[in-house]
Tab-separated table of C-alpha atoms and ligand atoms in Angstrom:
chain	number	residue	atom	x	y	z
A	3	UNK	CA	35.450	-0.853	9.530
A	4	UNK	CA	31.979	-0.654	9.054
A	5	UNK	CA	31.178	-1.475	13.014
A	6	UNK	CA	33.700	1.325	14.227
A	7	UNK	CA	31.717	3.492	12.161
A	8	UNK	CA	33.366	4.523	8.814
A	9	UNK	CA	31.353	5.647	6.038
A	10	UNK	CA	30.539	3.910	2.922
A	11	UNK	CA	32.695	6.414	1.388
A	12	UNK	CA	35.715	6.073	3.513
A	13	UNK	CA	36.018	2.819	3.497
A	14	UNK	CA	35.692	2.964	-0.116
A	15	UNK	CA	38.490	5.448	-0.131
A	16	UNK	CA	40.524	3.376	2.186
A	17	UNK	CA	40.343	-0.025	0.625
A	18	UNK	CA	38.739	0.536	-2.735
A	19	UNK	CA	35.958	-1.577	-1.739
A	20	UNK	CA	32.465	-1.065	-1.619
A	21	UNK	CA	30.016	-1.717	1.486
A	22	UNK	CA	27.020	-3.518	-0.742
A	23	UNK	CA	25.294	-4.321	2.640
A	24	UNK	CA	25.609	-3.428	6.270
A	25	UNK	CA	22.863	-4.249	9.413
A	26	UNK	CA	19.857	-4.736	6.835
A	27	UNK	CA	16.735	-6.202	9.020
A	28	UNK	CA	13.494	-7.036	7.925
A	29	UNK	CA	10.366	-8.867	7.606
A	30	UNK	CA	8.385	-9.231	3.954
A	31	UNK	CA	4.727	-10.761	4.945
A	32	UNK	CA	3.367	-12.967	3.106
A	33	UNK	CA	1.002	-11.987	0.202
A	34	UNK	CA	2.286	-8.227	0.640
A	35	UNK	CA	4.574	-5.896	-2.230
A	36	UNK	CA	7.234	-5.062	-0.225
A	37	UNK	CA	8.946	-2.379	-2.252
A	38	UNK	CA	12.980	-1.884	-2.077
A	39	UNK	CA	13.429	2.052	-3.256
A	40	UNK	CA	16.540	4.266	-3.313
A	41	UNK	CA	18.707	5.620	-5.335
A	42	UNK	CA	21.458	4.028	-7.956
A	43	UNK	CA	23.698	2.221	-5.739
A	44	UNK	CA	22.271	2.464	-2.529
A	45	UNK	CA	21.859	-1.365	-2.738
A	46	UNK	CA	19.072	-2.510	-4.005
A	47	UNK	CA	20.141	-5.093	-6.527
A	48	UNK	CA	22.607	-6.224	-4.335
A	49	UNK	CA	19.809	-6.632	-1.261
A	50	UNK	CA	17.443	-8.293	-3.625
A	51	UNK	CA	19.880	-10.873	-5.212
A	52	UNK	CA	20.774	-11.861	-1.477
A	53	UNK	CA	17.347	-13.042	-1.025
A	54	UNK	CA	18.358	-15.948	-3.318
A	55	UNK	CA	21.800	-15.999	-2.884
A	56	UNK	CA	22.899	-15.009	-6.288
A	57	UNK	CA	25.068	-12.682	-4.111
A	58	UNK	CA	25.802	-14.445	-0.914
A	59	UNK	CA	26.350	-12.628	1.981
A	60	UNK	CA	29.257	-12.514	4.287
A	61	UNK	CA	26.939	-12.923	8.053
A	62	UNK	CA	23.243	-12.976	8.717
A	63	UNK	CA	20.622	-15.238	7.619
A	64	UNK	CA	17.863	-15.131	5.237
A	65	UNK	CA	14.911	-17.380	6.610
A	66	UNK	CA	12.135	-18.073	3.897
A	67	UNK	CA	9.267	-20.423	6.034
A	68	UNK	CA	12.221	-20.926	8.467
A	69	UNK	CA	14.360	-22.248	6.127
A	70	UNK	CA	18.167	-20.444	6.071
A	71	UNK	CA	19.141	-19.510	2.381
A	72	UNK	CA	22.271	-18.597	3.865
A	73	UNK	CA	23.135	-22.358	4.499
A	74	UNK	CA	21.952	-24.033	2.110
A	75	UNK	CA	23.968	-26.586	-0.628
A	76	UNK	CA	23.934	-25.648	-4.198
A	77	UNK	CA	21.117	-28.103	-4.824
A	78	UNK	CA	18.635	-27.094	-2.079
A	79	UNK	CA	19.687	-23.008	-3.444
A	80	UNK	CA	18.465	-24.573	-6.919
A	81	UNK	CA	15.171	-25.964	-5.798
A	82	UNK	CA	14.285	-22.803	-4.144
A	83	UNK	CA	14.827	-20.229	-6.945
A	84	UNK	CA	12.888	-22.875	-9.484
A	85	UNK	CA	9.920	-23.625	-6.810
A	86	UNK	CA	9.474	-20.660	-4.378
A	87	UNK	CA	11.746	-18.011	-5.407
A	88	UNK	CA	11.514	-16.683	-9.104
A	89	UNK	CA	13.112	-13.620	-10.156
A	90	UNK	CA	11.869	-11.170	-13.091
A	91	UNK	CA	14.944	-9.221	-14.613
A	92	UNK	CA	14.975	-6.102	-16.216
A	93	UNK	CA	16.245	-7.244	-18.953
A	94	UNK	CA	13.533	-9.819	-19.645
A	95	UNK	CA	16.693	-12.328	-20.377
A	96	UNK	CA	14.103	-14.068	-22.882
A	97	UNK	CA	15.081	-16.368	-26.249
A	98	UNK	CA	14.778	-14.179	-28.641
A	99	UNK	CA	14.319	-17.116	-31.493
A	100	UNK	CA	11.424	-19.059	-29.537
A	101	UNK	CA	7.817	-18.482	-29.310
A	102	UNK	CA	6.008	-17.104	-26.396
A	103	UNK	CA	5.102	-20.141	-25.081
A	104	UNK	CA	8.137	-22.024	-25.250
A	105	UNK	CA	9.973	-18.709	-23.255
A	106	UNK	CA	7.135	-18.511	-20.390
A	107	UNK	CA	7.308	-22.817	-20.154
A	108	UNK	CA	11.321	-22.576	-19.995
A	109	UNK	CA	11.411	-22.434	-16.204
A	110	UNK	CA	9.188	-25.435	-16.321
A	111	UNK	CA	11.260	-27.306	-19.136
A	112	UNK	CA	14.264	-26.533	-16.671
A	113	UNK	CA	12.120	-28.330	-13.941
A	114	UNK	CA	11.780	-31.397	-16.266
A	115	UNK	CA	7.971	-30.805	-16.230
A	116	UNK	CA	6.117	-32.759	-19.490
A	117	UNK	CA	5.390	-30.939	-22.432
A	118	UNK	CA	1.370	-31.252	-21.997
A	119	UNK	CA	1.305	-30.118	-18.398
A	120	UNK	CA	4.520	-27.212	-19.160
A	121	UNK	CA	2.209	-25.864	-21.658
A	122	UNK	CA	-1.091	-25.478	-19.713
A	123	UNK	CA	0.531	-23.587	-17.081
A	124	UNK	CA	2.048	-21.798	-19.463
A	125	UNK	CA	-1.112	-21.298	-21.401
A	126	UNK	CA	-2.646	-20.012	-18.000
A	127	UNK	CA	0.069	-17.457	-17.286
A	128	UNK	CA	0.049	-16.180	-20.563
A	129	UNK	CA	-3.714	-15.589	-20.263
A	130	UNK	CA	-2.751	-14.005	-16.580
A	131	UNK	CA	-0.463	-11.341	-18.410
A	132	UNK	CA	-2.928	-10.356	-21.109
A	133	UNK	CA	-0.726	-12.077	-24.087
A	134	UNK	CA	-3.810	-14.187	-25.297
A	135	UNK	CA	-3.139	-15.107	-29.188
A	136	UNK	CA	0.712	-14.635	-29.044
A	137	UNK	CA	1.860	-17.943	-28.466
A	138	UNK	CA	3.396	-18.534	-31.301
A	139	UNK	CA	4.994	-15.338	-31.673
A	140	UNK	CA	8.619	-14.952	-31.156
A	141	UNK	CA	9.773	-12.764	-28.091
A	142	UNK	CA	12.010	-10.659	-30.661
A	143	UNK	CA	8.775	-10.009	-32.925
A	144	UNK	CA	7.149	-8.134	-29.642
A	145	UNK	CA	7.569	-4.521	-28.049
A	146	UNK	CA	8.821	-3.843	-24.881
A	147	UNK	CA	5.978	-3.612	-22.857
A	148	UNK	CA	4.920	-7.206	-24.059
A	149	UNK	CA	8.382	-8.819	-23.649
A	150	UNK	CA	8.134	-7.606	-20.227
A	151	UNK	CA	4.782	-9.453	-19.926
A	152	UNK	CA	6.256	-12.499	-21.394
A	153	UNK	CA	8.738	-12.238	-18.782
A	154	UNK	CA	6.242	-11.854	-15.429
A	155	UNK	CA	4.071	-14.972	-17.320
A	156	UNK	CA	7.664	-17.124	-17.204
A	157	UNK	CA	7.825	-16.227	-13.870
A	158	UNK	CA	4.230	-16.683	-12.887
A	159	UNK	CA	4.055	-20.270	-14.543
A	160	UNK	CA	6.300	-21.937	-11.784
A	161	UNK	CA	3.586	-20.659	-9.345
A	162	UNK	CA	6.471	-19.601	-6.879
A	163	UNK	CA	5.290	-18.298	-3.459
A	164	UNK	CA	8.099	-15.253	-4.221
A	165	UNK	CA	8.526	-12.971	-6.938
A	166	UNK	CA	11.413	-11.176	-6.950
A	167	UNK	CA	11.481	-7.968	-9.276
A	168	UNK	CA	14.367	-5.735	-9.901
A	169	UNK	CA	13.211	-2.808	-11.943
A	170	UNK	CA	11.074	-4.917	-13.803
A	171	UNK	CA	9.609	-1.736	-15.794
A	172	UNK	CA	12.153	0.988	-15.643
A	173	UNK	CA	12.640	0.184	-19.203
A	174	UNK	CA	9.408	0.321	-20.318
A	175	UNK	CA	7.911	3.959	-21.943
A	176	UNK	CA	6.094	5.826	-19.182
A	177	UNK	CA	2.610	5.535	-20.599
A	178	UNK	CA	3.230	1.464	-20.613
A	179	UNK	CA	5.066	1.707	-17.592
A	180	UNK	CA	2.064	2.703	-15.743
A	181	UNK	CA	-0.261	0.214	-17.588
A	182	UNK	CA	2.299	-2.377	-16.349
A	183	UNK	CA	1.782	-1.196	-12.627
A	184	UNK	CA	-1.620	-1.191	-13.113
A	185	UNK	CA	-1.943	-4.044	-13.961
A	186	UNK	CA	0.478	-5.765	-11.412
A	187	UNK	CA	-1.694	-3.878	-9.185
A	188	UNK	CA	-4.533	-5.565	-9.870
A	189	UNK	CA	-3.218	-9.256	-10.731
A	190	UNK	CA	-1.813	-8.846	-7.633
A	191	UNK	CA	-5.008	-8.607	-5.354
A	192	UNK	CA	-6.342	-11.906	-7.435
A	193	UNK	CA	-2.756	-13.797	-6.593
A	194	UNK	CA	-1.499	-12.483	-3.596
A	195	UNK	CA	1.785	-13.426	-4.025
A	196	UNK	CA	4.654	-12.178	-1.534
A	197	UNK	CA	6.305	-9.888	-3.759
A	198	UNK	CA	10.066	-7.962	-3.315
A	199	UNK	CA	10.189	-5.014	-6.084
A	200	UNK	CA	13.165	-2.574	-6.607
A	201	UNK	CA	12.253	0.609	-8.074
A	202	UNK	CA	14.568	4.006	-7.738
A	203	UNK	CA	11.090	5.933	-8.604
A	204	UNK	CA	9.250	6.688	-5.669
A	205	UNK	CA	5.978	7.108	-7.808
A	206	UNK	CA	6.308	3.297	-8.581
A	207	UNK	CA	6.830	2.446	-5.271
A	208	UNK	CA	4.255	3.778	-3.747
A	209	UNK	CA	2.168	2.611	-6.531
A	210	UNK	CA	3.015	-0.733	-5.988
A	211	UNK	CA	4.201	-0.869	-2.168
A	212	UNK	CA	1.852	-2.494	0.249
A	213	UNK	CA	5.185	-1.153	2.554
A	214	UNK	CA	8.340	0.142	1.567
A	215	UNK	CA	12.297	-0.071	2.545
A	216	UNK	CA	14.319	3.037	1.791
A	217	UNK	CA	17.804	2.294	1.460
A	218	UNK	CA	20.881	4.593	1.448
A	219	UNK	CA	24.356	3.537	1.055
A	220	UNK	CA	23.776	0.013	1.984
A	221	UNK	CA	21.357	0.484	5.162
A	222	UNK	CA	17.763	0.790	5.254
A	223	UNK	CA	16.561	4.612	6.015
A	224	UNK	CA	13.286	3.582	6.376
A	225	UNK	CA	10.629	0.792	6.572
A	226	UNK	CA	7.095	1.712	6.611
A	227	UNK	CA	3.660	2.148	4.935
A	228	UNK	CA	3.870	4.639	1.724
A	229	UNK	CA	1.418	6.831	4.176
A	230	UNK	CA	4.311	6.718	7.103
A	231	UNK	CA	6.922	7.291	4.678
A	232	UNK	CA	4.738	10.466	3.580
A	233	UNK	CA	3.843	11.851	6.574
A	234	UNK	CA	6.556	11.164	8.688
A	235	UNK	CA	10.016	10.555	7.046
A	236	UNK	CA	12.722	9.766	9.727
A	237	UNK	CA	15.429	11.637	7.781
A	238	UNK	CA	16.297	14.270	5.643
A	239	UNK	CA	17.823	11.636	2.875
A	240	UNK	CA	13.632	10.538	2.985
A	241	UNK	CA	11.982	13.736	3.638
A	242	UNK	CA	13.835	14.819	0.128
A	243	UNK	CA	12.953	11.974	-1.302
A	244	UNK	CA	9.125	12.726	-0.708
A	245	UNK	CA	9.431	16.535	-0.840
A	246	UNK	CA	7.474	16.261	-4.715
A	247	UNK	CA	5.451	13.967	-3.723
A	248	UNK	CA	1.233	14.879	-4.541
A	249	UNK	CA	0.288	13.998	-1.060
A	250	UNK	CA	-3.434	13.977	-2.418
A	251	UNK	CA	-3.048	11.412	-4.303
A	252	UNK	CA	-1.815	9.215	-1.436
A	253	UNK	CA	-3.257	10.185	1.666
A	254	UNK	CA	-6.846	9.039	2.273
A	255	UNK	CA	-9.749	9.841	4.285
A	256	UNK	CA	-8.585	7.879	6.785
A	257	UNK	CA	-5.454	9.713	7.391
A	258	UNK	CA	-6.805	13.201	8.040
A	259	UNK	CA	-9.851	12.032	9.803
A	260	UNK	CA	-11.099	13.226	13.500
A	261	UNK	CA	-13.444	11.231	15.758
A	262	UNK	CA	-16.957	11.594	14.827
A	263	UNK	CA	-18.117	13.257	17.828
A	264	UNK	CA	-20.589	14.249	18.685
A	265	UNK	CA	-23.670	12.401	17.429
A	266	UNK	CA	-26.896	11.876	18.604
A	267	UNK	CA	-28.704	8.638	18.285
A	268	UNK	CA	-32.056	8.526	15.642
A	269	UNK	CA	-33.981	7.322	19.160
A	270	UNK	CA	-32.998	10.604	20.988
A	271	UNK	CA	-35.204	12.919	21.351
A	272	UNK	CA	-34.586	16.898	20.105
A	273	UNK	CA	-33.718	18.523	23.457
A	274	UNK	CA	-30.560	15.938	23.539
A	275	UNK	CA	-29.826	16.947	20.031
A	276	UNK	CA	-29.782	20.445	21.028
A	277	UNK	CA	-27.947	19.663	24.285
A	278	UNK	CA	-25.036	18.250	22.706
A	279	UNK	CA	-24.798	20.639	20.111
A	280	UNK	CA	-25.216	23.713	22.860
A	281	UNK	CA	-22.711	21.687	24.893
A	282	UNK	CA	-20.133	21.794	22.036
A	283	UNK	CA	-20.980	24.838	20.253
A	284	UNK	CA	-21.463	23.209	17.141
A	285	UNK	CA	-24.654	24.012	14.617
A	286	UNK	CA	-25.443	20.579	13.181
A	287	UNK	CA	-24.603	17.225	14.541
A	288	UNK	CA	-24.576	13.604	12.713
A	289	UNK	CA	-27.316	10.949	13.487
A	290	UNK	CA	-26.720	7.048	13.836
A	291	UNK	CA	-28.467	4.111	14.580
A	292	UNK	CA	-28.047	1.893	17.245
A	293	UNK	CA	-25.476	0.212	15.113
A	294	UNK	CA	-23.266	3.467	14.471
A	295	UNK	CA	-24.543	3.421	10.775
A	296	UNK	CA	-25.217	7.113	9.766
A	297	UNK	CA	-28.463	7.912	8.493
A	298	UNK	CA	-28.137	11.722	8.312
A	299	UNK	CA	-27.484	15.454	9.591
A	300	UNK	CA	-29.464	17.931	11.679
A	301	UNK	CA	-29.063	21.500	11.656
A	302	UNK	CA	-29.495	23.731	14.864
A	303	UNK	CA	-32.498	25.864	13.373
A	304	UNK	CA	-34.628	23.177	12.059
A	305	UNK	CA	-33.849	21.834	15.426
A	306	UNK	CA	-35.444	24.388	17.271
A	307	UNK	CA	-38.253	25.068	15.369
A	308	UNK	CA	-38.987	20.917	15.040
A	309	UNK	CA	-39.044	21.245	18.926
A	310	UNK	CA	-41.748	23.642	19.520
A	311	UNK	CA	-43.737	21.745	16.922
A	312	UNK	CA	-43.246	18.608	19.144
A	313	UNK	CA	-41.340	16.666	15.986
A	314	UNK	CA	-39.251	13.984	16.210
A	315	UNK	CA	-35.420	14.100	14.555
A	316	UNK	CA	-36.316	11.629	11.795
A	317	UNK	CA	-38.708	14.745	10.624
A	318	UNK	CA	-35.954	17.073	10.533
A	319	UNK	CA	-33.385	14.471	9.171
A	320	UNK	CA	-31.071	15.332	6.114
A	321	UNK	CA	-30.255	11.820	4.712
A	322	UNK	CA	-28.784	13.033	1.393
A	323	UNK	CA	-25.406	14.424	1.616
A	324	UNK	CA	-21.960	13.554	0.675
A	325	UNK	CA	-19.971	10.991	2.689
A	326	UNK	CA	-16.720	9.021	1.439
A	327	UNK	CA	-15.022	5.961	2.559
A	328	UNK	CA	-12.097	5.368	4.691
A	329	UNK	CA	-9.729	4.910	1.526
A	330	UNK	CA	-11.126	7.646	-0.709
A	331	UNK	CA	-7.668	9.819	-1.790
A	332	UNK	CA	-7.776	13.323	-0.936
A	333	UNK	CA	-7.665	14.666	-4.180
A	334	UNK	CA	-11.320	13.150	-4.437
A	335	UNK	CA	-11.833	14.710	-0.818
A	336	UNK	CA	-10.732	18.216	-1.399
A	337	UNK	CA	-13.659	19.427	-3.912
A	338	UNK	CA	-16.281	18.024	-1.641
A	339	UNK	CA	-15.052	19.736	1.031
A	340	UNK	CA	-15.067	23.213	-0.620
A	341	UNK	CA	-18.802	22.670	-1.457
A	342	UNK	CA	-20.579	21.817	2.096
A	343	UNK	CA	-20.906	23.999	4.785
A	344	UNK	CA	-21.149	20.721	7.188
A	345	UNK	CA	-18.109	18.697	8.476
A	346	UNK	CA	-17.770	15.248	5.613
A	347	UNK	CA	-18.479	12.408	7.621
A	348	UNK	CA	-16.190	8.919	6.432
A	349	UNK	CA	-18.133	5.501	6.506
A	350	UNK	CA	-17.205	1.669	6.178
A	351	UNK	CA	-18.348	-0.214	3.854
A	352	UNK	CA	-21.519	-0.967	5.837
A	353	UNK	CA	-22.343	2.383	6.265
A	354	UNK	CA	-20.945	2.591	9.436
A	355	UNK	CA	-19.542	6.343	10.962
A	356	UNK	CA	-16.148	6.184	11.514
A	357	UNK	CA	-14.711	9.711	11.370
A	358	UNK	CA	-15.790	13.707	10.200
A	359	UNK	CA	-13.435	15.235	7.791
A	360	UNK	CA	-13.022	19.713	8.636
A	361	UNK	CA	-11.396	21.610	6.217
A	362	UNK	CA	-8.731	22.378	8.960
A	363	UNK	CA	-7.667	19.043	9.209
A	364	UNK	CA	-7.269	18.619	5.420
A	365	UNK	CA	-5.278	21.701	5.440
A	366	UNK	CA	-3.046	20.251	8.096
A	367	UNK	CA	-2.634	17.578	6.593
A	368	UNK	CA	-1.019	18.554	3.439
A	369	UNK	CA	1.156	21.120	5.341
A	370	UNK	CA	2.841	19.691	7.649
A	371	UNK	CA	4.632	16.031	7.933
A	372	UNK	CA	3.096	14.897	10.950
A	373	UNK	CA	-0.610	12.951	11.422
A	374	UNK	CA	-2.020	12.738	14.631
A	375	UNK	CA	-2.826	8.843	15.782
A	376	UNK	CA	-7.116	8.199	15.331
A	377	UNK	CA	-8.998	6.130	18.001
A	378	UNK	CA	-9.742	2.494	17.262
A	379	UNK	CA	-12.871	1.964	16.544
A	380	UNK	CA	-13.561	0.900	20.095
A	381	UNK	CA	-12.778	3.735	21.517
A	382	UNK	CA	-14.994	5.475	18.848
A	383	UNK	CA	-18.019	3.514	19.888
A	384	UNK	CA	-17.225	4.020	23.684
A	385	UNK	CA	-17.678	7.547	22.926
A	386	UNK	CA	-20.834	7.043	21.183
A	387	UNK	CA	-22.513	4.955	23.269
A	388	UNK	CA	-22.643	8.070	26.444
A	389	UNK	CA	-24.114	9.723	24.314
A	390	UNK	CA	-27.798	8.953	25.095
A	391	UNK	CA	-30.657	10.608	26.929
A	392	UNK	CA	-30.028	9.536	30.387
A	393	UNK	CA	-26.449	10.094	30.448
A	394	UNK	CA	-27.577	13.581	29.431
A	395	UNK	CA	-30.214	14.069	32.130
A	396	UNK	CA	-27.890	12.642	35.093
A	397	UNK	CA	-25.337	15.026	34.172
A	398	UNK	CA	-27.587	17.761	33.699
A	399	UNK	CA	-28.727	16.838	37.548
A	400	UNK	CA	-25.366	16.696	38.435
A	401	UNK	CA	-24.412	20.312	37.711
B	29	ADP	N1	29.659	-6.672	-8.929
B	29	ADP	C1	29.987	-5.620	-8.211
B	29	ADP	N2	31.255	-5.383	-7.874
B	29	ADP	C2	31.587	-4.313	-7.118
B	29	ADP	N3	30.718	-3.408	-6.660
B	29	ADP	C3	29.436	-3.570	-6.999
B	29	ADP	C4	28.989	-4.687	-7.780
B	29	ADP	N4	27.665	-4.589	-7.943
B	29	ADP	C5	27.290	-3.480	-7.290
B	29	ADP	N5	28.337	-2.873	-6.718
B	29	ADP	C6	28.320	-1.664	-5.899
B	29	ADP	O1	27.466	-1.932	-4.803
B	29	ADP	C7	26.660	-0.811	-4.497
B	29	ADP	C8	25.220	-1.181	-4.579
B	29	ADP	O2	24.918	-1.510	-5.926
B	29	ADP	P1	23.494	-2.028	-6.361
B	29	ADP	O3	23.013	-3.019	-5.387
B	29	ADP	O4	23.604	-2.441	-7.776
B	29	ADP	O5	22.647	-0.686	-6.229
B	29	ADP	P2	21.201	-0.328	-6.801
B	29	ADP	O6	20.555	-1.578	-7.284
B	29	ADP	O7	20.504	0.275	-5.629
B	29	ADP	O8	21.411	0.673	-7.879
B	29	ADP	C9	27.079	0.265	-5.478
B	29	ADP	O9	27.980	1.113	-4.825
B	29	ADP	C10	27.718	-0.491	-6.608
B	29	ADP	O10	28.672	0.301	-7.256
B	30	MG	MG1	19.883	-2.088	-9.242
């Protein structure tokens, strides 16, 4: 019913069954969050527990390092989920009556691992989860926020390649909520783990989500980066979704970016300087070194006057100004912005130019859905490198 096109609803209506899953594709990557996000009952849980067959499905194939989950006995499913696969519940499902060690080394006990070696792993995920000194407590003696640790260091002691987490903290207070994320955050860049999350808060996902699937009714809306999501939604069932979202907080420098052009290289001399500026009516212009790193501004007027006075641009040279890096938020962005008179120029790491930041594009930005595509950095330094004094002096000839 589903391939001649019924809804979810209709079919429902029809048969008083439910669609959990219809044409779901994708790829996780390995070492990535890949979030699952939609609302109650578009499918999430049901998705999720297909990865390791708690709910099998009815076609398609779930390939984890090639392997088919789909095909597999009961005994190969049970290897999986204890070795490569673990799951972190909502719920916790913890023992209530044993200690925090003896809950975080059950998937080990399960494994038939010895008691010396089950408790220095679990020792070492404990420590992972911030639950130093509670060892001995037992899981019912402990708040919410720490049961839910307990729960991530159970998972974490198997050292699976996969963590899969359904809500993991949607029961957790807000304030620990976001400590939790936080902190999965940042275990997460030490582990790298491959990581499926289900969240219905969009926040949390894109918190969390290196990308992120939106599902609807059983199908995926949407797969993409929280800054594609963002900026271009494919539907309206995801453009309402991100309608309240603070798009400062998750677009960066990078996204709203131009092409740092022009500049003028610190070994030009100040008639090229004013050339290019003259050439595209602009009133200061950003220098770089041989290597594209920035090492300043020049204004027009000091220009001029520097000139006459036979100076060379390192004399007129404004080194200290702001500058931010490709993956400073724009809510950092937008104050700096109102205070210079000058484009903001964004750098690498290394110091390197890599875009100018105009108020325009800021405003753009936030107002409208769609970013425009920036060059690769290639292109970027193609566009540099013509600009030196000879290309400026043949072209000069030329007209
Ligand atoms: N055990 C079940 N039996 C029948 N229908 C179910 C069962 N579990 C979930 N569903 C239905 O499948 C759909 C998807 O549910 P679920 O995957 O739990 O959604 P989500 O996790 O996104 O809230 C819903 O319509 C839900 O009512
Ligand atoms: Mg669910």
């Amino acid at each position: 019913m589903v391939e001649k096109g019924l809804s979810k609803q209709e079919i429902l209506e029809k048969t008083k069954q439910t669609v959990g899953l219809y044409d779901v594709n994708f790829d996780v990557y390995e070492g990535e969050t890949f979030v699952l996000m939609g609302l109650s009952g578009s499918g999430k849980s049901t998705l999720l527990r297909c990865l390791n067959r708690l709910i099998s499905p009815t076609s398609g194939h779930i390939l984890v390092d090639g392997d088919d989950i789909a095909g597999m006995n009961t005994e190969e499913l049970r290897n999986i989920r204890r070795n490569k696969m673990t799951m972190v519940f909502q719920s916790f499902a913890l023992l209530p009556h044993r200690t925090v060690i003896d809950n975080v080394a059950f998937g080990l006990e399960i494994q038939g691992v010895s008691k010396d070696e089950r408790y220095s792993h679990a020792e070492e995920a404990i420590n992972t989860v911030g639950l130093k000194g509670y060892e001995q407590s037992t899981t019912s003696e402990l708040s919410g926020g720490m049961q839910q640790r307990v729960g991530l260091a159970r998972a974490l002691a198997t050292d699976p390649d996969v963590l899969l987490m359904d809500e993991a903290f949607s029961a957790l207070d807000p304030l620990i909520r976001a400590e939790m994320q936080d902190e999965l955050v940042a275990l997460q860049n030490k582990m790298k783990k491959t990581i499926v999350f289900v969240s219905h808060d969009l926040d949390e996902a894109l918190k969390l989500g290196d990308r992120i699937a939106i599902m609807k009714d059983g199908y995926i809306a949407q797969i993409g980066t929280p800054e594609e999501i963002l900026t271009s939604p494919a539907d309206d069932y995801v453009s309402e979704f991100v309608a309240g979202v603070d798009r400062t907080k998750i677009l960066t420098a990078e996204n709203v970016m131009k092409r740092p052009e022009p500049v003028v290289s610190i070994n030009s001399g100040l008639s090229v300087a004013i050339q290019l500026m003259k050439k595209h009516g602009i009133s200061s212009i950003f220098v770089v070194d041989p290597d594209k790193i920035l090492q300043g501004i020049i204004l027009i007027d000091d220009v001029v006057t520097a000139l006459k006075e036979k100076k060379k641009i390192s004399d007129v040279l404004i080194a200290d100004f702001p500058r931010v890096q490709l993956d400073t938020p724009l809510k950092e962005i937008i104050p700096v912005i109102a205070e210079i008179q000058f484009p903001l120029p964004v750098v690498e790491g290394t110091g390197k130019l890599r875009g100018i930041i105009v108020r325009g594009s800021v405003l753009g930005a936030l107002a409208i859905t769609e970013v425009e595509e920036y060059p690769e950095t290639s292109e970027i330094s193609t566009a540099s490198n013509t600009i030196d004094e000879n290309n400026i002096k043949a072209e000069e000839a030329g007209q």
